[in-house]
Amino acid sequence: MLSFPQIDPVALELGPIKVHWYGLMYLLAFFFAWVLGRYRVKKGALDISQERFEDLLFYGIMGVILGGRLGYVIFYKPMYYLSHPLEIFSVWDGGMSFHGGLIGVLIAMLYFAHKEKKTFFQIADFAAPLVPLGLATGRFGNFINGELWGRVTDVSWGMVFPNSDGAVRHPSQLYQMALEGIALFIILWIFSSKKRPTGQVSAVFLMGYGIFRFLVEYTREPDDHLGFLALGFSMGQWLSLPMIIAGVILFVVSAKQSNRQPTQSH
């Protein structure tokens, strides 16, 4: 068994202001997206200026924060937050839904695509490789908070998390950081480094995240107020299945449309 590192969730106190590690992880995520996005613009991954990219990033940040929080409230604890509405704003205490954040980002990209007179998937294919490193930092923030821990296990790297029942559990936050974050970033960065049919980078993101999340959920403790749902799946698994299906369909359709395009003679 490994010892859980006792890290104070509060990174810095400035008088009455408390800066939480969880919030700093989000700032780091947005920094990664900014650096990677500027690089992709410079390489011609999307025909926009650096200034317009920063507008897109701003819209995306708002989508992540608003969508992620509202998604958590609606998908996971609607009755609790109905009784404690002011706690909806306590984002620093944790409680963000990736699937809600994804919906928020999709809305932001639709708005940006409309403003720039580009297709939605041109924007989505550009943005997809910017996301996974942010997911990695978010999962590390979950780990520091000692939240969203895994199921009981006897593996040698299991941990006893604070505020748990004292059982040795999987550090599933780190599994998610490694798979949904680092591994998915490497896959998408390599895949998007060559010209692909429009929509395929987005499709790989949907399939990759959905598959990794679905698998890791087998080691993650389901939310105690939800437990296991139909077919013994967790809420995270049920929310990931549509992503996998949509990714497969999008990949196939984009490949077929690309093959139908007439070739130009030179």
XYZ file of C-alpha atoms in Angstrom:
266
model
C 0.000 0.000 0.000
C 1.200 3.520 -0.824
C 0.691 6.445 1.511
C -1.588 9.185 0.292
C 0.443 12.426 0.182
C -1.083 14.772 2.708
C -1.357 17.890 0.559
C -3.311 20.853 1.884
C -6.054 21.601 -0.708
C -5.332 25.288 -0.077
C -2.137 26.211 -1.930
C -1.912 29.791 -0.724
C -3.690 32.096 1.712
C -3.677 35.838 1.120
C -5.564 37.220 4.099
C -9.197 36.134 3.689
C -8.503 34.842 0.180
C -7.720 31.146 -0.184
C -6.163 29.893 -3.409
C -6.971 26.190 -3.878
C -4.819 23.717 -5.779
C -7.964 22.649 -7.642
C -8.350 26.142 -9.063
C -4.661 26.361 -9.922
C -4.991 23.128 -11.902
C -7.671 24.785 -14.028
C -5.418 27.773 -14.626
C -2.656 25.392 -15.689
C -5.084 23.647 -18.038
C -5.985 26.930 -19.717
C -2.291 27.827 -19.981
C -1.547 24.546 -21.773
C -4.461 25.184 -24.157
C -3.155 28.699 -24.856
C 0.406 27.524 -25.605
C -0.662 24.563 -27.743
C -3.324 26.568 -29.548
C -0.922 29.365 -30.496
C 1.465 26.709 -31.833
C -1.280 25.102 -33.936
C -2.355 28.483 -35.324
C 1.260 29.208 -36.262
C 1.451 25.836 -38.047
C -1.695 26.597 -40.021
C -4.017 24.098 -38.337
C -6.800 26.706 -38.597
C -6.944 29.852 -40.682
C -7.440 32.406 -37.919
C -5.274 35.032 -36.264
C -3.691 34.608 -32.846
C -6.114 37.225 -31.513
C -9.164 35.335 -32.783
C -7.777 32.137 -31.291
C -7.623 33.861 -27.912
C -11.293 34.797 -28.340
C -12.037 31.127 -29.014
C -10.078 30.159 -25.898
C -12.068 32.633 -23.802
C -15.369 31.201 -25.058
C -14.045 27.699 -24.368
C -13.026 28.613 -20.815
C -16.511 29.938 -20.115
C -18.002 26.773 -21.591
C -15.796 24.553 -19.419
C -16.573 26.385 -16.189
C -20.302 26.939 -16.685
C -20.995 23.662 -18.458
C -18.783 21.605 -16.149
C -20.390 22.938 -13.002
C -23.977 22.843 -14.266
C -23.363 19.359 -15.660
C -22.228 18.146 -12.239
C -25.230 19.768 -10.584
C -27.717 18.289 -13.069
C -26.173 14.866 -13.761
C -24.900 13.951 -10.312
C -26.521 15.905 -7.439
C -29.653 17.714 -8.635
C -31.622 17.248 -5.411
C -28.724 18.264 -3.172
C -28.087 21.519 -5.013
C -31.802 22.200 -5.210
C -31.691 22.269 -1.402
C -28.322 24.113 -1.246
C -28.424 26.493 -4.243
C -25.640 28.790 -3.022
C -23.174 25.870 -3.049
C -23.528 25.690 -6.821
C -20.979 28.507 -6.950
C -18.395 26.749 -4.707
C -16.374 25.463 -7.660
C -13.142 25.506 -5.609
C -14.470 22.643 -3.481
C -14.548 20.361 -6.527
C -17.502 18.981 -8.401
C -17.127 19.451 -12.155
C -18.549 17.157 -14.822
C -16.443 16.511 -17.908
C -19.531 15.674 -19.940
C -21.194 18.935 -18.870
C -18.001 20.833 -19.687
C -17.939 19.180 -23.103
C -21.473 20.385 -23.823
C -20.442 23.886 -22.763
C -17.412 23.819 -25.062
C -19.499 22.498 -27.973
C -21.864 25.452 -27.577
C -18.892 27.838 -27.441
C -17.398 26.341 -30.613
C -20.743 26.530 -32.431
C -20.972 30.215 -31.568
C -17.379 30.873 -32.644
C -17.782 28.916 -35.896
C -20.886 30.957 -36.733
C -19.064 34.232 -36.058
C -16.037 33.209 -38.125
C -18.125 31.681 -40.934
C -16.388 28.328 -40.571
C -17.811 24.850 -40.100
C -18.217 23.467 -36.615
C -15.843 20.566 -37.256
C -13.104 22.858 -38.551
C -13.134 24.465 -35.109
C -13.590 21.184 -33.244
C -10.718 19.454 -35.067
C -8.454 22.378 -34.230
C -9.467 22.457 -30.559
C -9.564 18.723 -29.742
C -5.781 18.263 -29.238
C -5.769 21.215 -26.810
C -8.095 19.496 -24.339
C -6.404 16.351 -22.907
C -3.572 18.023 -20.973
C -6.221 20.121 -19.273
C -8.069 16.942 -18.357
C -4.827 15.610 -16.872
C -4.373 18.644 -14.633
C -8.019 18.468 -13.566
C -7.666 14.824 -12.499
C -4.524 15.699 -10.569
C -6.582 18.356 -8.827
C -9.101 15.642 -7.894
C -6.241 13.583 -6.489
C -4.923 16.465 -4.378
C -8.453 17.049 -3.051
C -8.690 13.354 -2.149
C -11.972 13.085 -4.069
C -13.382 10.729 -6.699
C -11.251 7.879 -5.405
C -11.357 4.337 -6.683
C -12.895 1.063 -5.606
C -11.514 -1.155 -2.870
C -8.460 -3.089 -4.043
C -5.557 -5.226 -2.883
C -3.035 -3.933 -5.446
C 0.269 -2.805 -3.966
C -0.212 0.803 -5.125
C -3.613 1.184 -3.460
C -4.140 4.084 -1.047
C -6.281 5.075 1.905
C -7.838 8.414 1.036
C -8.769 11.059 3.591
C -12.459 11.241 4.527
C -12.981 7.703 3.201
C -13.976 4.568 5.107
C -10.328 3.608 5.682
C -10.300 0.942 2.966
C -7.403 0.634 0.517
C -8.574 1.948 -2.838
C -7.416 2.455 -6.420
C -5.950 5.934 -7.128
C -8.337 6.109 -10.061
C -7.787 9.856 -10.453
C -4.204 9.070 -11.510
C -5.409 6.403 -13.941
C -7.675 8.995 -15.526
C -4.866 11.539 -15.607
C -2.645 9.029 -17.427
C -5.242 7.766 -19.924
C -7.771 10.547 -20.530
C -5.039 13.135 -20.200
C -1.525 12.159 -21.216
C -2.215 9.132 -23.447
C -5.107 10.830 -25.257
C -2.994 13.943 -25.799
C -0.203 11.903 -27.412
C -2.680 10.054 -29.657
C -4.439 13.234 -30.781
C -1.265 15.267 -31.248
C 0.271 12.602 -33.484
C -2.973 11.924 -35.368
C -3.627 15.622 -36.013
C -0.062 16.285 -37.176
C -1.081 15.164 -40.683
C -3.982 16.432 -42.766
C -7.124 14.419 -42.002
C -10.670 14.450 -43.341
C -12.720 17.083 -41.553
C -14.263 15.619 -38.424
C -11.819 12.768 -37.874
C -9.693 14.455 -35.205
C -12.905 15.194 -33.294
C -13.991 11.580 -33.810
C -10.737 10.227 -32.367
C -11.163 12.507 -29.359
C -14.707 11.268 -28.737
C -13.756 7.619 -29.131
C -10.528 7.926 -27.147
C -11.999 9.772 -24.196
C -15.128 7.618 -24.130
C -13.182 4.343 -24.181
C -10.600 5.426 -21.591
C -13.276 6.829 -19.266
C -15.478 3.751 -19.653
C -12.588 1.441 -18.743
C -11.297 3.477 -15.789
C -14.796 3.591 -14.327
C -14.336 -0.115 -13.494
C -11.758 0.984 -10.897
C -13.555 4.144 -9.727
C -16.036 4.164 -6.870
C -19.440 5.230 -8.188
C -21.050 8.238 -6.554
C -22.622 7.041 -3.319
C -25.937 8.748 -4.027
C -26.153 7.096 -7.466
C -24.401 3.754 -7.130
C -24.546 1.415 -10.086
C -27.185 2.029 -12.725
C -28.646 -0.230 -15.433
C -26.446 -3.169 -16.522
C -24.173 -2.461 -13.551
C -22.687 0.598 -15.254
C -21.852 3.828 -13.445
C -23.139 7.234 -14.494
C -19.720 7.981 -15.998
C -19.970 4.874 -18.183
C -23.478 5.659 -19.382
C -22.407 9.204 -20.268
C -19.349 7.866 -22.122
C -21.184 5.361 -24.316
C -22.838 8.032 -26.519
C -19.405 9.609 -26.998
C -17.938 6.330 -28.267
C -20.880 5.699 -30.592
C -20.852 9.270 -31.913
C -17.080 9.070 -32.458
C -17.328 5.861 -34.483
C -20.165 7.244 -36.640
C -18.353 10.541 -37.205
C -15.111 8.804 -38.153
C -16.840 6.567 -40.719
C -18.984 9.344 -42.191
C -16.056 11.763 -42.531
C -13.971 9.066 -44.235
C -16.766 8.329 -46.725
C -17.302 12.008 -47.493
C -13.569 12.447 -48.045
C -13.482 9.528 -50.478
C -16.383 11.012 -52.464
C -14.629 14.318 -53.045
C -13.411 14.618 -56.661
C -9.667 14.695 -57.143
C -8.090 17.571 -58.996
C -5.867 16.903 -61.984
C -2.582 18.772 -62.288
